[in-house]
Amino acid sequence: MQTKLLKIDRNEQDAADLSEACELLRKGELVAFPTETVYGLGGNACDATASARIYAAKGRPSDNPLIVHIADKKDLSVVGCDVSDGAKALADKFWPGPLTIIVKKSEIIPKETTGGLNTVAVRMPSDRIANRLIAESGLFIAAPSANASGRPSTTRAEHCMEDLNGKVSMVIDGGAVQIGLESTIVDMSTDKPLILRPGYITLEMLKEIIPDISYDPAVIAKVKNENVVAKAPGMKYRHYAPKGEMTIYEGPVDLVINKINEEVAKKQAEGKKVAVLATEESKDFYKADVVKSLGRRTNEAEIAAHLFDVLRSFDEVEADYIYGECFSVNGIGQAIMNRLMKAAGYHIIPLK
Ligand code: TXA
Ligand code: MG
């Protein structure tokens, strides 16, 4: 299959012609598109065949449900049913935006889209291209992150092409995404509201609307504990992982820098290629084959926006080992650490 690339200039996005993309989606084909969080791999959410194609293109296990994207808040009650007041209040406060709400699914969403579950994850993105694509196609669009299963999510169209060229009909290139981490997921389908995946919308922000919301214990686990089963099926899979073996060090920055430099020297002596995941403040203190800064430690949004891009760049240079620093778990830091720990396969070492 030939994958068509449609480039859209953000300054003229309102005038961009999305009719071919919409037509492809209506025919059951797949189109990757930008959202404010990460790129999505879109297909018609009401078409079981389109959903099957999404799983095949990503190489994703078919028990891992897709997020259904809508362009109008009212449609939460069309793709979902028995929607609670709490779920509606969250939609009112945070949509359009980087929040996914799980509710009971309605008849129009086939089980192929929800990985066999009776619930459906729903999101109304704020990105203008995403919003127009959903509205103008007249569809609800099922879209997981537009990466090959197991690899870091995609924050630029070039990444989508790396993973999906020849497997989807079109990639819409809208440039680098704004946030860079996937949406926060909250489960509002039961009496106990839970955060299944941390993201840009933080626990503190959600508590203002739903005071008794809490994290699914699997989200904040520091070790991969088999007794804590993640409620979002996707969170149990190896994820976001670069190809090199990754280790995170936790502790005072000076200790971390010394320890990482020691490990780098050891691995280099064995002839291995070593990369370091650093910050603007620390990058000049490392001696490794590749040192990449995520941004300023004081600016968590900047760190979040660069994380997947930098993890992917370590694959390009074929790093055998990757060493990284820890971040605080306040606010969006919880989401950054959640993705970092998964990327490192929970290989996190405390230093004192
Ligand atoms: O920001 C995002 O959420 C992006 C953009 C494209 O919208 N999408 C995204 O989708 O990250 P995906 O498929 O990579 O991650 C969806 C997560 C998976 O971990 C999946 O298991 C979980 O949501 N999920 C989906 N439906 C669910 C459901 N009914 N119950 C529990 N977890 C669900
Ligand atoms: Mg994903």
PDB file of C-alpha atoms and ligand atoms in Angstrom, residues 33-41 58 60 63-69 97-103 105 113-115 117-123 125 143-147 153 181-185 187 189 196-197 231-237 239-240 339, ligand 1:
ATOM      1  CA  PHE A  33      -3.474  12.482  12.162  1.00  0.00           C
ATOM      2  CA  PRO A  34      -2.139  14.945  14.737  1.00  0.00           C
ATOM      3  CA  THR A  35      -3.878  15.590  18.045  1.00  0.00           C
ATOM      4  CA  GLU A  36      -2.711  17.889  20.856  1.00  0.00           C
ATOM      5  CA  THR A  37      -1.284  14.887  22.771  1.00  0.00           C
ATOM      6  CA  VAL A  38       0.322  12.507  20.226  1.00  0.00           C
ATOM      7  CA  TYR A  39      -0.483  11.417  16.654  1.00  0.00           C
ATOM      8  CA  GLY A  40      -3.436   9.031  16.343  1.00  0.00           C
ATOM      9  CA  LEU A  41      -3.953   6.124  13.935  1.00  0.00           C
ATOM     10  CA  LYS A  58       0.134  -1.390  14.706  1.00  0.00           C
ATOM     11  CA  ARG A  60      -1.260  -4.521  18.553  1.00  0.00           C
ATOM     12  CA  ASP A  63      -7.563  -7.297  23.621  1.00  0.00           C
ATOM     13  CA  ASN A  64      -6.190  -3.762  23.954  1.00  0.00           C
ATOM     14  CA  PRO A  65      -9.135  -1.373  23.381  1.00  0.00           C
ATOM     15  CA  LEU A  66      -9.030   1.765  21.203  1.00  0.00           C
ATOM     16  CA  ILE A  67     -10.027   5.311  22.165  1.00  0.00           C
ATOM     17  CA  VAL A  68     -13.074   6.674  20.307  1.00  0.00           C
ATOM     18  CA  HIS A  69     -12.638  10.326  19.285  1.00  0.00           C
ATOM     19  CA  GLY A  97      -8.689  18.539  25.528  1.00  0.00           C
ATOM     20  CA  PRO A  98      -6.287  15.813  26.660  1.00  0.00           C
ATOM     21  CA  LEU A  99      -8.697  13.783  28.802  1.00  0.00           C
ATOM     22  CA  THR A 100     -10.155  10.365  27.946  1.00  0.00           C
ATOM     23  CA  ILE A 101     -13.283   9.250  29.805  1.00  0.00           C
ATOM     24  CA  ILE A 102     -14.327   5.597  30.073  1.00  0.00           C
ATOM     25  CA  VAL A 103     -18.082   4.920  30.197  1.00  0.00           C
ATOM     26  CA  LYS A 105     -20.446   1.518  25.572  1.00  0.00           C
ATOM     27  CA  THR A 113     -13.205  -1.476  18.804  1.00  0.00           C
ATOM     28  CA  THR A 114     -13.254  -1.965  22.587  1.00  0.00           C
ATOM     29  CA  GLY A 115     -11.097  -5.079  22.727  1.00  0.00           C
ATOM     30  CA  LEU A 117     -15.058  -4.850  26.713  1.00  0.00           C
ATOM     31  CA  ASN A 118     -18.527  -3.443  27.540  1.00  0.00           C
ATOM     32  CA  THR A 119     -16.960  -0.043  28.185  1.00  0.00           C
ATOM     33  CA  VAL A 120     -15.600   2.530  25.751  1.00  0.00           C
ATOM     34  CA  ALA A 121     -12.866   5.149  26.147  1.00  0.00           C
ATOM     35  CA  VAL A 122     -13.959   8.507  24.670  1.00  0.00           C
ATOM     36  CA  ARG A 123     -12.029  11.687  23.932  1.00  0.00           C
ATOM     37  CA  PRO A 125      -9.461  16.417  21.079  1.00  0.00           C
ATOM     38  CA  ALA A 143      -7.495   6.008  17.230  1.00  0.00           C
ATOM     39  CA  PRO A 144      -4.730   4.525  19.293  1.00  0.00           C
ATOM     40  CA  SER A 145      -1.377   6.292  19.299  1.00  0.00           C
ATOM     41  CA  ALA A 146       0.098   6.096  15.771  1.00  0.00           C
ATOM     42  CA  ASN A 147       3.164   4.004  16.608  1.00  0.00           C
ATOM     43  CA  SER A 153       4.208   7.135  20.758  1.00  0.00           C
ATOM     44  CA  LEU A 181       2.317  12.620  26.175  1.00  0.00           C
ATOM     45  CA  GLU A 182      -0.919  10.670  25.685  1.00  0.00           C
ATOM     46  CA  SER A 183      -4.165  11.819  27.318  1.00  0.00           C
ATOM     47  CA  THR A 184      -5.041  11.263  30.955  1.00  0.00           C
ATOM     48  CA  ILE A 185      -7.496   8.325  31.166  1.00  0.00           C
ATOM     49  CA  ASP A 187     -12.571   5.321  34.372  1.00  0.00           C
ATOM     50  CA  SER A 189     -17.846   3.423  34.288  1.00  0.00           C
ATOM     51  CA  LEU A 196      -5.862   4.620  34.693  1.00  0.00           C
ATOM     52  CA  ARG A 197      -3.166   6.638  32.925  1.00  0.00           C
ATOM     53  CA  LYS A 231      -7.166  -1.721  34.625  1.00  0.00           C
ATOM     54  CA  ALA A 232      -6.286  -0.175  31.239  1.00  0.00           C
ATOM     55  CA  PRO A 233      -5.313  -3.269  29.263  1.00  0.00           C
ATOM     56  CA  GLY A 234      -2.691  -1.260  27.334  1.00  0.00           C
ATOM     57  CA  MET A 235      -0.789  -0.345  30.469  1.00  0.00           C
ATOM     58  CA  LYS A 236       0.253  -3.956  31.065  1.00  0.00           C
ATOM     59  CA  TYR A 237       2.229  -4.246  27.846  1.00  0.00           C
ATOM     60  CA  HIS A 239       5.562   0.179  26.077  1.00  0.00           C
ATOM     61  CA  TYR A 240       7.385   3.329  25.025  1.00  0.00           C
ATOM     62  CA  ARG A 339       6.273   6.763  30.739  1.00  0.00           C
TER      63      ARG A 339
HETATM   64  O1  TXA B   1      -3.764  10.968  23.763  1.00  0.00           O
HETATM   65  C1  TXA B   1      -4.263   9.877  23.482  1.00  0.00           C
HETATM   66  O2  TXA B   1      -5.018   9.276  24.269  1.00  0.00           O
HETATM   67  C2  TXA B   1      -3.918   9.267  22.118  1.00  0.00           C
HETATM   68  C3  TXA B   1      -4.516  10.168  21.040  1.00  0.00           C
HETATM   69  C4  TXA B   1      -4.353   9.606  19.659  1.00  0.00           C
HETATM   70  O3  TXA B   1      -5.848  10.431  21.333  1.00  0.00           O
HETATM   71  N1  TXA B   1      -4.401   7.925  22.023  1.00  0.00           N
HETATM   72  C5  TXA B   1      -3.833   6.895  22.715  1.00  0.00           C
HETATM   73  O4  TXA B   1      -4.400   5.658  22.480  1.00  0.00           O
HETATM   74  O5  TXA B   1      -2.902   7.021  23.493  1.00  0.00           O
HETATM   75  P1  TXA B   1      -3.747   4.269  22.903  1.00  0.00           P
HETATM   76  O6  TXA B   1      -4.572   3.240  22.252  1.00  0.00           O
HETATM   77  O7  TXA B   1      -2.317   4.267  22.585  1.00  0.00           O
HETATM   78  O8  TXA B   1      -3.952   4.176  24.431  1.00  0.00           O
HETATM   79  C6  TXA B   1      -5.245   3.937  24.928  1.00  0.00           C
HETATM   80  C7  TXA B   1      -5.191   3.315  26.297  1.00  0.00           C
HETATM   81  C8  TXA B   1      -4.695   1.885  26.288  1.00  0.00           C
HETATM   82  O9  TXA B   1      -3.827   1.692  27.393  1.00  0.00           O
HETATM   83  C9  TXA B   1      -5.996   1.104  26.470  1.00  0.00           C
HETATM   84  O10 TXA B   1      -5.782  -0.127  27.116  1.00  0.00           O
HETATM   85  C10 TXA B   1      -6.831   2.038  27.305  1.00  0.00           C
HETATM   86  O11 TXA B   1      -6.526   3.295  26.792  1.00  0.00           O
HETATM   87  N2  TXA B   1      -8.283   1.829  27.115  1.00  0.00           N
HETATM   88  C11 TXA B   1      -9.007   2.060  26.001  1.00  0.00           C
HETATM   89  N3  TXA B   1     -10.291   1.696  26.186  1.00  0.00           N
HETATM   90  C12 TXA B   1     -10.388   1.236  27.453  1.00  0.00           C
HETATM   91  C13 TXA B   1     -11.451   0.711  28.239  1.00  0.00           C
HETATM   92  N4  TXA B   1     -12.684   0.584  27.748  1.00  0.00           N
HETATM   93  N5  TXA B   1     -11.173   0.327  29.506  1.00  0.00           N
HETATM   94  C14 TXA B   1      -9.922   0.450  30.017  1.00  0.00           C
HETATM   95  N6  TXA B   1      -8.877   0.948  29.311  1.00  0.00           N
HETATM   96  C15 TXA B   1      -9.102   1.330  28.059  1.00  0.00           C
END
